[in-house]
CSV table of C-alpha atoms in Angstrom, one decimal:
chain,number,residue,atom,x,y,z
A,1199,MET,CA,90.9,-50.0,142.7
A,1200,LYS,CA,89.3,-51.5,145.7
A,1201,THR,CA,87.1,-54.3,144.7
A,1202,HIS,CA,86.0,-57.7,146.1
A,1203,LYS,CA,85.5,-61.1,144.6
A,1204,VAL,CA,81.5,-60.9,144.9
A,1205,GLU,CA,81.6,-57.5,143.0
A,1206,GLN,CA,83.5,-59.5,140.3
A,1207,LEU,CA,81.0,-62.2,140.5
A,1208,ILE,CA,77.9,-60.0,140.0
A,1209,ILE,CA,79.5,-57.8,137.1
A,1210,ALA,CA,80.2,-61.2,135.2
A,1211,THR,CA,76.9,-62.7,136.0
A,1212,VAL,CA,74.9,-59.6,134.8
A,1213,GLY,CA,77.1,-59.5,131.7
A,1214,PHE,CA,76.5,-63.1,130.7
A,1215,PHE,CA,72.8,-62.8,131.9
A,1216,TRP,CA,72.7,-59.9,129.4
A,1217,CYS,CA,74.4,-61.7,126.8
A,1218,PHE,CA,72.1,-64.6,126.9
A,1219,LEU,CA,69.0,-62.3,126.5
A,1220,MET,CA,70.4,-60.7,123.7
A,1221,TRP,CA,71.6,-64.1,122.2
A,1222,PHE,CA,68.1,-65.7,122.3
A,1223,ALA,CA,66.1,-62.5,121.9
A,1224,THR,CA,65.5,-63.4,118.1
A,1225,ALA,CA,63.8,-66.7,119.1
A,1226,ALA,CA,61.5,-64.9,121.7
A,1227,PHE,CA,60.0,-62.9,118.6
A,1228,SER,CA,60.1,-65.5,116.1
A,1229,PRO,CA,56.4,-65.5,115.7
A,1230,SER,CA,56.8,-61.7,115.0
A,1231,ILE,CA,59.3,-61.9,112.7
A,1232,ALA,CA,57.9,-64.9,111.0
A,1233,ASP,CA,54.6,-63.0,110.5
A,1234,ARG,CA,56.2,-59.9,109.2
A,1235,TYR,CA,58.4,-61.6,106.8
A,1236,GLY,CA,56.2,-64.5,106.0
A,1237,LEU,CA,58.8,-67.2,107.0
A,1238,SER,CA,58.1,-71.0,106.5
A,1239,VAL,CA,58.8,-73.7,109.2
A,1240,ALA,CA,62.2,-74.5,107.3
A,1241,ALA,CA,63.1,-70.7,107.4
A,1242,LEU,CA,62.3,-70.8,111.3
A,1243,GLY,CA,64.5,-73.7,111.7
A,1244,LEU,CA,67.3,-72.1,110.0
A,1245,LEU,CA,66.8,-68.8,111.9
A,1246,ALA,CA,66.9,-70.8,115.1
A,1247,SER,CA,70.1,-72.8,113.8
A,1248,SER,CA,71.7,-69.6,112.9
A,1249,ALA,CA,72.0,-68.2,116.4
A,1250,LEU,CA,74.4,-70.9,117.3
A,1251,TRP,CA,76.8,-70.4,114.3
A,1252,MET,CA,79.2,-68.4,115.9
A,1253,ALA,CA,79.5,-70.4,119.3
A,1254,PRO,CA,81.9,-73.4,118.5
A,1255,ILE,CA,84.8,-71.6,117.1
A,1256,GLY,CA,84.0,-68.4,119.0
A,1257,ARG,CA,84.1,-69.9,122.3
A,1258,ILE,CA,87.6,-71.5,121.8
A,1259,VAL,CA,88.9,-68.1,120.4
A,1260,ALA,CA,87.1,-66.2,123.5
A,1261,GLY,CA,88.8,-68.4,126.0
A,1262,TRP,CA,92.3,-67.6,124.7
A,1263,THR,CA,91.5,-63.9,124.2
A,1264,ALA,CA,90.4,-63.9,127.9
A,1265,ASP,CA,93.6,-65.3,129.2
A,1266,ARG,CA,95.8,-63.1,127.0
A,1267,PHE,CA,93.9,-59.8,127.6
A,1268,GLY,CA,92.0,-60.3,130.6
A,1269,ALA,CA,88.2,-61.0,130.9
A,1270,PRO,CA,87.0,-57.4,131.6
A,1271,ARG,CA,88.6,-56.2,128.2
A,1272,THR,CA,87.4,-59.1,126.2
A,1273,PHE,CA,83.9,-59.2,127.8
A,1274,ALA,CA,83.4,-55.4,127.1
A,1275,VAL,CA,84.3,-55.9,123.5
A,1276,ILE,CA,81.8,-58.6,123.1
A,1277,LEU,CA,79.0,-56.7,124.8
A,1278,GLY,CA,79.9,-53.5,122.7
A,1279,VAL,CA,80.0,-55.3,119.4
A,1280,CYS,CA,77.0,-57.3,120.0
A,1281,GLY,CA,75.2,-54.0,121.6
A,1282,VAL,CA,76.1,-51.9,118.4
A,1283,VAL,CA,74.7,-54.5,116.0
A,1284,SER,CA,71.6,-55.3,118.2
A,1285,ILE,CA,70.6,-51.4,117.9
A,1286,ALA,CA,71.3,-51.7,114.2
A,1287,SER,CA,69.2,-54.5,113.8
A,1288,GLY,CA,66.4,-52.6,115.3
A,1289,PHE,CA,66.3,-50.4,112.5
A,1290,THR,CA,66.6,-53.0,109.6
A,1291,THR,CA,63.7,-53.8,107.4
A,1292,ASN,CA,65.3,-56.1,105.0
A,1293,TYR,CA,65.2,-59.8,106.1
A,1294,THR,CA,68.4,-60.9,104.7
A,1295,LEU,CA,70.3,-57.9,106.7
A,1296,LEU,CA,68.3,-58.7,109.9
A,1297,PHE,CA,69.4,-62.5,109.6
A,1298,ILE,CA,73.1,-61.3,109.1
A,1299,GLU,CA,72.9,-59.0,112.0
A,1300,ARG,CA,71.2,-61.4,114.3
A,1301,VAL,CA,74.0,-64.0,113.5
A,1302,ILE,CA,76.5,-61.4,114.6
A,1303,VAL,CA,74.7,-60.5,117.8
A,1304,ALA,CA,74.8,-64.3,118.6
A,1305,ILE,CA,78.6,-63.7,119.3
A,1306,ALA,CA,77.3,-62.9,122.9
A,1307,GLY,CA,76.9,-66.5,123.4
A,1308,VAL,CA,80.8,-66.9,123.5
A,1309,SER,CA,80.9,-64.7,126.6
A,1310,PHE,CA,80.3,-67.8,128.6
A,1311,VAL,CA,83.8,-68.8,128.6
A,1312,VAL,CA,85.0,-65.4,129.2
A,1313,GLY,CA,83.1,-65.1,132.4
A,1314,ILE,CA,84.0,-68.7,133.5
A,1315,GLN,CA,87.7,-67.6,133.3
A,1316,HIS,CA,86.9,-64.4,135.1
A,1317,VAL,CA,85.1,-66.1,138.1
A,1318,ALA,CA,88.1,-68.8,138.2
A,1319,GLN,CA,90.5,-66.0,138.7
A,1320,TRP,CA,88.9,-64.7,141.8
A,1321,PHE,CA,87.6,-67.6,143.8
A,1322,ASP,CA,89.4,-70.4,145.8
A,1323,ASN,CA,88.9,-74.1,145.0
A,1324,ASP,CA,86.5,-74.6,148.0
A,1325,GLU,CA,84.2,-72.0,146.8
A,1326,ILE,CA,84.7,-72.2,142.8
A,1327,GLY,CA,81.7,-74.6,142.3
A,1328,THR,CA,79.2,-72.5,144.0
A,1329,ALA,CA,80.7,-69.3,142.3
A,1330,GLU,CA,80.6,-70.8,138.9
A,1331,GLY,CA,77.1,-72.4,139.7
A,1332,LEU,CA,75.7,-68.8,140.5
A,1333,TYR,CA,77.3,-67.5,137.4
A,1334,ALA,CA,76.4,-70.1,134.9
A,1335,GLY,CA,72.8,-70.9,136.1
A,1336,THR,CA,71.9,-67.1,136.6
A,1337,GLY,CA,73.7,-66.3,133.3
A,1338,ASN,CA,71.8,-69.1,131.3
A,1339,VAL,CA,68.4,-68.4,132.6
A,1340,GLY,CA,68.7,-65.2,130.5
A,1341,ALA,CA,67.3,-67.1,127.6
A,1342,GLY,CA,64.2,-68.1,129.7
A,1343,VAL,CA,63.6,-64.9,131.0
A,1344,GLY,CA,63.7,-63.4,127.6
A,1345,ALA,CA,61.3,-65.9,126.2
A,1346,LEU,CA,59.1,-65.3,129.0
A,1347,LEU,CA,59.2,-61.4,129.4
A,1348,LEU,CA,60.3,-59.9,126.2
A,1349,PRO,CA,57.0,-60.8,124.5
A,1350,ARG,CA,55.1,-59.2,127.4
A,1351,LEU,CA,57.0,-56.2,127.6
A,1352,PHE,CA,57.4,-55.5,123.8
A,1353,GLY,CA,54.6,-57.3,122.1
A,1354,LEU,CA,55.0,-57.3,118.4
A,1355,ASP,CA,57.7,-54.4,118.6
A,1356,TYR,CA,60.7,-56.7,118.3
A,1357,GLN,CA,62.9,-53.8,116.9
A,1358,GLY,CA,62.3,-51.9,119.8
A,1359,ALA,CA,63.2,-54.7,122.0
A,1360,PHE,CA,66.7,-55.2,120.0
A,1361,ILE,CA,67.4,-51.6,120.5
A,1362,SER,CA,66.7,-51.5,124.2
A,1363,LEU,CA,68.8,-54.6,124.6
A,1364,GLY,CA,71.6,-53.1,122.5
A,1365,ILE,CA,71.6,-50.0,124.7
A,1366,GLY,CA,71.6,-52.1,127.8
A,1367,ALA,CA,74.7,-54.1,126.7
A,1368,LEU,CA,76.6,-50.8,126.1
A,1369,VAL,CA,75.9,-49.6,129.5
A,1370,ILE,CA,77.0,-53.1,130.9
A,1371,ALA,CA,80.2,-53.0,128.7
A,1372,ALA,CA,81.0,-49.6,130.2
A,1373,TRP,CA,80.4,-51.0,133.8
A,1374,TYR,CA,82.5,-53.9,133.1
A,1375,LEU,CA,85.4,-51.8,132.0
A,1376,TRP,CA,85.2,-49.4,134.8
A,1377,ARG,CA,84.8,-51.9,137.7
A,1378,GLY,CA,86.0,-55.2,136.3
A,1379,GLU,CA,89.3,-56.5,137.5
A,1380,ALA,CA,91.0,-59.4,135.6
A,1381,ALA,CA,92.2,-61.3,138.6
A,1382,ARG,CA,92.5,-61.1,142.4
A,1383,ASP,CA,96.2,-60.4,142.1
A,1384,HIS,CA,99.1,-59.6,139.6
A,1385,ALA,CA,100.8,-63.1,140.1
A,1386,THR,CA,97.5,-64.9,139.1
A,1387,ARG,CA,96.8,-62.6,136.3
A,1388,ASP,CA,100.5,-62.9,135.0
A,1389,ALA,CA,100.5,-66.6,135.4
A,1390,THR,CA,97.4,-66.9,133.2
A,1391,ALA,CA,98.5,-64.6,130.6
A,1392,LYS,CA,101.9,-66.2,130.2
A,1393,GLY,CA,100.5,-69.6,130.1
A,1394,ALA,CA,102.1,-70.8,126.7
A,1395,ALA,CA,99.5,-72.3,124.1
A,1396,ASP,CA,100.6,-75.9,124.2
A,1397,TRP,CA,99.6,-77.4,120.8
A,1398,ARG,CA,100.5,-80.8,121.9
A,1399,GLY,CA,98.4,-80.8,124.7
A,1400,THR,CA,95.5,-79.6,122.9
A,1401,ILE,CA,96.0,-82.6,120.2
A,1402,PHE,CA,96.4,-84.8,123.2
A,1403,VAL,CA,93.1,-83.7,124.6
A,1404,TRP,CA,91.3,-83.6,121.4
A,1405,SER,CA,92.2,-87.1,120.4
A,1406,ARG,CA,91.1,-88.9,123.6
A,1407,TYR,CA,88.2,-91.0,123.3
A,1408,ILE,CA,86.9,-90.2,126.9
A,1409,ALA,CA,87.3,-86.4,125.9
A,1410,ILE,CA,85.4,-86.9,122.6
A,1411,ALA,CA,82.7,-88.7,124.7
A,1412,LEU,CA,82.3,-85.9,127.1
A,1413,MET,CA,82.2,-83.4,124.4
A,1414,LEU,CA,79.1,-85.5,122.8
A,1415,ALA,CA,77.6,-85.8,126.3
A,1416,TYR,CA,77.7,-82.1,126.5
A,1417,ALA,CA,76.4,-81.7,122.9
A,1418,MET,CA,73.5,-83.9,124.1
A,1419,SER,CA,72.9,-81.6,127.1
A,1420,PHE,CA,74.2,-78.1,126.7
A,1421,GLY,CA,74.1,-78.1,122.9
A,1422,LEU,CA,70.3,-79.3,123.1
A,1423,GLU,CA,69.5,-76.7,125.9
A,1424,ILE,CA,70.8,-74.0,123.5
A,1425,ALA,CA,68.9,-75.4,120.4
A,1426,LEU,CA,65.8,-75.5,122.4
A,1427,ASN,CA,66.1,-72.1,123.6
A,1428,SER,CA,66.4,-70.8,119.8
A,1429,TRP,CA,63.5,-73.4,118.7
A,1430,LEU,CA,60.7,-73.8,121.3
A,1431,SER,CA,58.9,-70.5,120.7
A,1432,SER,CA,58.7,-71.4,116.9
A,1433,TYR,CA,57.8,-75.0,118.0
A,1434,PHE,CA,54.9,-74.1,120.2
A,1435,ALA,CA,53.5,-71.3,117.8
A,1436,GLU,CA,53.6,-73.6,114.9
A,1437,GLY,CA,53.2,-77.1,116.3
A,1438,PHE,CA,50.4,-76.4,118.9
A,1439,LYS,CA,48.7,-73.4,117.0
A,1440,ALA,CA,45.2,-75.2,117.3
A,1441,GLU,CA,45.6,-75.8,121.0
A,1442,ILE,CA,46.9,-72.2,121.8
A,1443,THR,CA,44.1,-70.8,119.9
A,1444,THR,CA,41.7,-72.7,121.6
A,1445,LEU,CA,43.1,-71.3,124.8
A,1446,GLY,CA,42.2,-67.9,123.7
A,1447,PHE,CA,45.5,-66.6,122.1
A,1448,THR,CA,44.2,-65.6,118.7
A,1449,THR,CA,46.6,-62.6,118.1
A,1450,VAL,CA,50.1,-63.0,117.0
A,1451,ALA,CA,51.1,-61.1,120.0
A,1452,GLY,CA,49.1,-63.6,122.1
A,1453,VAL,CA,50.6,-66.6,120.4
A,1454,GLN,CA,54.0,-65.3,121.1
A,1455,VAL,CA,53.3,-64.7,124.7
A,1456,ALA,CA,51.8,-68.3,125.0
A,1457,ALA,CA,54.7,-69.9,123.0
A,1458,GLY,CA,57.4,-68.0,124.9
A,1459,THR,CA,55.9,-69.1,128.3
A,1460,PHE,CA,55.7,-72.8,127.4
A,1461,GLY,CA,59.3,-72.7,125.9
A,1462,ALA,CA,60.7,-70.8,128.9
A,1463,VAL,CA,60.2,-73.9,131.2
A,1464,GLN,CA,63.2,-75.9,129.6
A,1465,SER,CA,65.5,-72.9,129.8
A,1466,PHE,CA,64.5,-72.2,133.5
A,1467,MET,CA,64.9,-75.8,134.5
A,1468,ALA,CA,68.1,-76.7,132.5
A,1469,ALA,CA,69.8,-73.5,133.8
A,1470,LEU,CA,68.7,-73.2,137.3
A,1471,PHE,CA,69.0,-76.9,138.2
A,1472,ARG,CA,72.5,-77.3,137.1
A,1473,PRO,CA,74.0,-76.8,140.5
A,1474,PHE,CA,71.6,-79.4,141.7
A,1475,ALA,CA,73.1,-81.7,139.2
A,1476,GLY,CA,76.5,-81.0,140.7
A,1477,PHE,CA,75.3,-81.9,143.8
A,1478,MET,CA,74.0,-85.2,142.7
A,1479,SER,CA,77.3,-86.0,141.0
A,1480,ASP,CA,79.0,-85.3,144.4
A,1481,THR,CA,76.2,-87.7,146.1
A,1482,PHE,CA,76.7,-90.5,143.6
A,1483,GLN,CA,80.5,-90.2,144.3
A,1484,LYS,CA,80.0,-90.2,148.3
A,1485,LYS,CA,77.8,-93.2,148.0
A,1486,GLY,CA,79.9,-95.0,145.6
A,1487,TRP,CA,76.9,-95.9,143.3
A,1488,THR,CA,77.9,-97.5,139.9
A,1489,PRO,CA,74.7,-99.4,139.0
A,1490,LEU,CA,75.3,-99.4,135.1
A,1491,PRO,CA,76.9,-102.2,133.2
A,1492,VAL,CA,79.8,-101.6,130.9
A,1493,VAL,CA,80.6,-98.3,132.4
A,1494,ALA,CA,84.0,-98.4,134.7
A,1495,LYS,CA,83.2,-99.3,138.2
A,1496,THR,CA,86.8,-99.1,139.9
A,1497,LEU,CA,88.0,-95.8,138.7
A,1498,PRO,CA,88.3,-93.4,141.6
A,1499,TYR,CA,85.4,-91.2,139.7
A,1500,ALA,CA,83.5,-94.0,138.6
A,1501,PRO,CA,80.2,-93.1,140.2
A,1502,ARG,CA,80.5,-89.6,138.4
A,1503,LEU,CA,80.6,-91.5,135.2
A,1504,HIS,CA,77.5,-93.5,135.9
A,1505,TRP,CA,75.5,-90.6,137.0
A,1506,LEU,CA,76.4,-88.9,133.7
A,1507,ALA,CA,75.3,-91.9,131.8
A,1508,ILE,CA,72.1,-92.0,133.7
A,1509,ALA,CA,71.6,-88.4,132.7
A,1510,LEU,CA,72.1,-89.2,128.9
A,1511,LEU,CA,69.8,-92.0,129.1
A,1512,LEU,CA,67.1,-89.9,130.9
A,1513,ILE,CA,67.5,-87.0,128.1
A,1514,VAL,CA,66.8,-89.8,125.4
A,1515,LEU,CA,63.7,-91.1,126.9
A,1516,ALA,CA,62.5,-87.2,127.7
A,1517,MET,CA,63.2,-86.6,124.0
A,1518,LEU,CA,61.0,-89.5,123.0
A,1519,ALA,CA,58.3,-88.4,125.4
A,1520,LEU,CA,58.3,-84.9,124.0
A,1521,ALA,CA,57.8,-86.3,120.5
A,1522,ALA,CA,54.9,-88.6,121.6
A,1523,ALA,CA,53.3,-85.9,123.5
A,1524,GLY,CA,53.4,-83.4,120.6
A,1525,MET,CA,52.2,-86.2,118.0
A,1526,ALA,CA,49.2,-87.0,120.5
A,1527,GLY,CA,48.3,-83.0,120.4
A,1528,LEU,CA,48.7,-82.9,124.3
A,1529,LEU,CA,49.9,-79.5,125.2
A,1530,PRO,CA,50.0,-80.0,129.0
A,1531,VAL,CA,51.7,-83.4,128.6
A,1532,SER,CA,54.4,-81.8,126.2
A,1533,ILE,CA,54.9,-79.1,129.0
A,1534,VAL,CA,55.5,-81.9,131.7
A,1535,ALA,CA,57.9,-83.7,129.2
A,1536,LEU,CA,59.7,-80.5,128.8
A,1537,VAL,CA,60.1,-79.9,132.2
A,1538,ALA,CA,61.6,-83.3,132.7
A,1539,LEU,CA,63.8,-82.8,129.7
A,1540,GLY,CA,65.1,-79.5,131.1
A,1541,LEU,CA,65.8,-81.1,134.4
A,1542,PHE,CA,67.6,-84.0,132.7
A,1543,ILE,CA,69.6,-81.5,130.5
A,1544,SER,CA,70.8,-79.9,133.8
A,1545,PHE,CA,71.9,-83.3,134.9
A,1546,GLY,CA,74.0,-83.8,131.7
A,1547,THR,CA,75.6,-80.3,131.9
A,1548,GLY,CA,76.5,-80.4,135.4
A,1549,GLY,CA,77.4,-84.1,135.3
A,1550,THR,CA,79.8,-83.4,132.3
A,1551,PHE,CA,81.6,-80.6,133.9
A,1552,ALA,CA,82.0,-82.2,137.3
A,1553,LEU,CA,84.2,-84.9,135.4
A,1554,VAL,CA,86.3,-82.4,133.1
A,1555,PRO,CA,88.8,-81.4,135.9
A,1556,LEU,CA,89.1,-85.0,137.0
A,1557,LEU,CA,89.8,-86.6,133.8
A,1558,PHE,CA,92.1,-84.0,132.7
A,1559,PRO,CA,93.7,-82.5,135.9
A,1560,THR,CA,96.7,-80.9,134.2
A,1561,ARG,CA,94.8,-79.4,131.2
A,1562,PRO,CA,91.2,-78.4,132.4
A,1563,GLY,CA,91.4,-75.2,130.2
A,1564,VAL,CA,92.2,-77.0,126.9
A,1565,ALA,CA,89.4,-79.7,127.8
A,1566,ALA,CA,86.8,-77.2,128.8
A,1567,GLY,CA,87.2,-75.5,125.4
A,1568,PHE,CA,87.1,-78.5,123.3
A,1569,ILE,CA,84.0,-79.8,125.4
A,1570,GLY,CA,82.3,-76.6,126.0
A,1571,GLY,CA,83.0,-75.1,122.5
A,1572,LEU,CA,82.6,-78.0,119.8
A,1573,SER,CA,79.7,-79.4,121.5
A,1574,CYS,CA,77.7,-76.1,120.5
A,1575,ALA,CA,77.9,-77.5,117.1
A,1576,GLY,CA,74.9,-79.9,118.3
A,1577,GLY,CA,72.8,-76.7,118.8
A,1578,ILE,CA,73.4,-75.8,115.1
A,1579,VAL,CA,72.3,-79.1,113.9
A,1580,TYR,CA,69.2,-79.9,116.0
A,1581,PRO,CA,66.9,-77.2,115.0
A,1582,LEU,CA,67.5,-78.1,111.3
A,1583,ILE,CA,66.4,-81.7,112.3
A,1584,PHE,CA,63.5,-80.4,114.4
A,1585,ALA,CA,62.2,-78.3,111.3
A,1586,GLY,CA,63.2,-80.7,108.5
A,1587,GLY,CA,60.8,-83.6,109.0
A,1588,ALA,CA,57.3,-83.9,107.9
A,1589,SER,CA,56.2,-83.5,111.4
A,1590,MET,CA,57.6,-80.8,113.9
A,1591,HIS,CA,57.1,-83.2,116.7
A,1592,MET,CA,58.9,-86.3,115.3
A,1593,GLY,CA,62.0,-84.1,115.1
A,1594,TYR,CA,62.7,-84.9,118.7
A,1595,ALA,CA,62.4,-88.6,118.0
A,1596,TYR,CA,64.7,-88.5,115.0
A,1597,THR,CA,67.3,-86.6,117.1
A,1598,ALA,CA,67.0,-88.9,120.0
A,1599,ILE,CA,67.3,-92.1,117.9
A,1600,PHE,CA,69.7,-91.3,115.1
A,1601,LEU,CA,72.0,-89.0,117.2
A,1602,PHE,CA,71.6,-89.4,120.7
A,1603,VAL,CA,71.4,-93.3,120.9
A,1604,PRO,CA,74.9,-93.4,119.0
A,1605,PHE,CA,76.3,-90.5,121.3
A,1606,VAL,CA,75.2,-92.8,124.5
A,1607,LEU,CA,76.7,-95.9,123.0
A,1608,PHE,CA,80.0,-94.1,122.4
A,1609,PHE,CA,80.1,-92.7,125.8
A,1610,PHE,CA,79.5,-96.4,127.4
A,1611,TRP,CA,82.5,-97.7,125.2
A,1612,ALA,CA,84.8,-94.8,126.1
A,1613,ALA,CA,84.0,-94.8,129.8
A,1614,ARG,CA,84.5,-98.6,129.9
A,1615,HIS,CA,88.3,-98.5,130.9
A,1616,GLU,CA,89.0,-99.6,134.7
A,1617,ARG,CA,92.4,-97.8,134.4
A,1618,SER,CA,93.1,-94.0,133.1
A,1619,PRO,CA,90.3,-93.4,130.5
A,1620,ALA,CA,92.5,-90.6,129.1
A,1621,GLU,CA,95.2,-92.9,128.0
A,1622,HIS,CA,93.0,-94.3,125.3
A,1623,GLY,CA,92.6,-92.2,122.1
A,1624,ILE,CA,93.3,-92.2,118.3
A,1625,GLY,CA,97.1,-92.7,117.8
A,1626,GLU,CA,99.8,-93.1,120.7
A,1627,PHE,CA,100.2,-89.4,120.8
A,1628,LYS,CA,101.2,-88.1,124.3
A,1629,PRO,CA,102.4,-84.6,125.3
A,1630,VAL,CA,105.8,-84.3,127.0
A,1631,SER,CA,104.2,-82.9,130.0
A,1632,GLU,CA,101.5,-85.6,130.7
B,1427,MET,CA,99.4,-74.9,159.8
B,1428,ALA,CA,96.4,-76.7,161.5
B,1429,GLN,CA,94.8,-73.7,162.5
B,1430,GLN,CA,95.4,-72.3,158.9
B,1431,ALA,CA,94.0,-75.4,157.2
B,1432,LEU,CA,91.0,-75.0,159.6
B,1433,ASP,CA,90.6,-71.4,158.6
B,1434,LYS,CA,90.7,-72.1,155.1
B,1435,ARG,CA,87.7,-74.5,155.2
B,1436,GLN,CA,85.5,-71.9,156.8
B,1437,PRO,CA,83.6,-70.5,154.1
B,1438,ASP,CA,83.4,-66.6,153.3
B,1439,ALA,CA,80.4,-64.8,154.5
B,1440,TRP,CA,79.2,-64.3,151.0
B,1441,TYR,CA,78.8,-68.2,150.8
B,1442,LYS,CA,75.7,-68.9,152.7
B,1443,TYR,CA,74.0,-66.0,150.6
B,1444,GLY,CA,75.1,-67.6,147.6
B,1445,VAL,CA,73.8,-71.1,148.3
B,1446,ALA,CA,70.6,-69.6,149.5
B,1447,PHE,CA,70.4,-67.7,146.1
B,1448,LEU,CA,70.9,-71.0,144.3
B,1449,PHE,CA,68.0,-72.6,146.1
B,1450,ALA,CA,65.7,-69.6,145.4
B,1451,GLU,CA,66.6,-70.0,141.8
B,1452,MET,CA,65.5,-73.4,141.9
B,1453,GLY,CA,62.2,-72.4,143.4
B,1454,ILE,CA,61.8,-69.7,140.8
B,1455,ALA,CA,62.1,-72.4,138.1
B,1456,LEU,CA,59.6,-74.5,139.5
B,1457,CYS,CA,57.1,-71.6,139.8
B,1458,VAL,CA,57.7,-70.9,136.3
B,1459,CYS,CA,56.9,-74.5,135.5
B,1460,GLY,CA,53.8,-74.5,137.5
B,1461,TYR,CA,52.7,-71.0,135.9
B,1462,ALA,CA,53.2,-72.5,132.4
B,1463,LEU,CA,51.3,-75.7,133.1
B,1464,PHE,CA,48.4,-73.6,134.8
B,1465,MET,CA,48.4,-71.4,131.5
B,1466,ALA,CA,48.3,-74.6,129.3
B,1467,PHE,CA,45.1,-75.7,131.1
B,1468,THR,CA,43.5,-72.4,131.7
B,1469,GLY,CA,44.8,-70.0,129.2
B,1470,THR,CA,44.2,-67.1,131.5
B,1471,GLY,CA,47.9,-66.7,132.6
B,1472,GLY,CA,49.0,-65.0,129.4
B,1473,PHE,CA,48.2,-61.2,130.3
B,1474,PRO,CA,48.4,-59.3,128.4
B,1475,GLY,CA,48.6,-61.6,125.3
B,1476,HIS,CA,45.3,-63.1,126.2
């Protein structure tokens, strides 16, 4: 079949965008669902968290499956299964069953690593940054587009939305199978499929302090991004109920539209500014900027470590600002803080993956699976903290102080070595091929 | 060889459109933020939820 790499990029991007749309459609309709089933704030936190339960292990498995069977078949299966269950959830009237079905639909979130692998099989090194930026940014913003548009298109009819999204997923799955090609040539494909699973290399990467630090950095950025995707609609609907009502949004449908619009800013900023973050990491590298104490200054990629550390500090500050704006009841200030938080999250996500191939040049796949997969666990924990306190607003401050500050301190500690940070880890284990 | 290396550094035709698309997306993100802020002040941007 005659195809072109741009066609493959478009297929992967559309598939990933739709997966993100399905993944966070539950969150976009959380006010409707809460109204219909009488859910408490804690129950909304659990619903938001449940969207992420399948991500950590699912992403690691999906990466291996894509290598073994090819991205088109893997992606089509993900879209097909999630599409069918999404349609089924549109006919469900029991909340427990709906909850279970939406957890299954959330498997769509694992598609990220499949598309990353697909794009990497088609583009050369000198284009891969832009290609992956287009794929990841455009796909990730599916969450924001869903929060912004789904309540406007479907109103309270979340069931109709789930059915429509499921049908769309089946159509895209068929398209992916029809036009998708796993790699640009047989040699590339065979080399990937035959790549033996090296468990010694996996243990080596997983036990390195700097890999753990990057995983925590990604949990602070991407983990937080997906947690907020599933949480913010509920947060604005409940936490700023009086302010939103004062603005004239008095019905459940109106509150849903307003809450979705306010929450969408985070997704748009975090997703679409991610390539800019990679550009900033490159700028730090070119200029040789190493302004922070403790963090290594002489490593070849030291400026990139400093850029990521700055991003992590900014995330902590933005989380505290978001909590303060919420406690003060200042809706516009809260949105400005959220815009800043989204931007800083993009700095963190882009900054982390600008470092992964440099720190683990011989095992980028294993490192990406560990860092990109396990970090999603953060997205499971954060909504529970956001919803668990006496005040919805203080959840951001608790998360920043009790989780993020220790994460940042660990990053500084792990990134202090002036020679080969990857040599330092738990035990003296080292794979033969390293 | 040198010519090959030079050719390799020349990006494909799609590349400039890809970069332009990335910048357009950043513009869209800023527009959404502006729209959300406008709505937070005026409450009139939420059609049909208003």
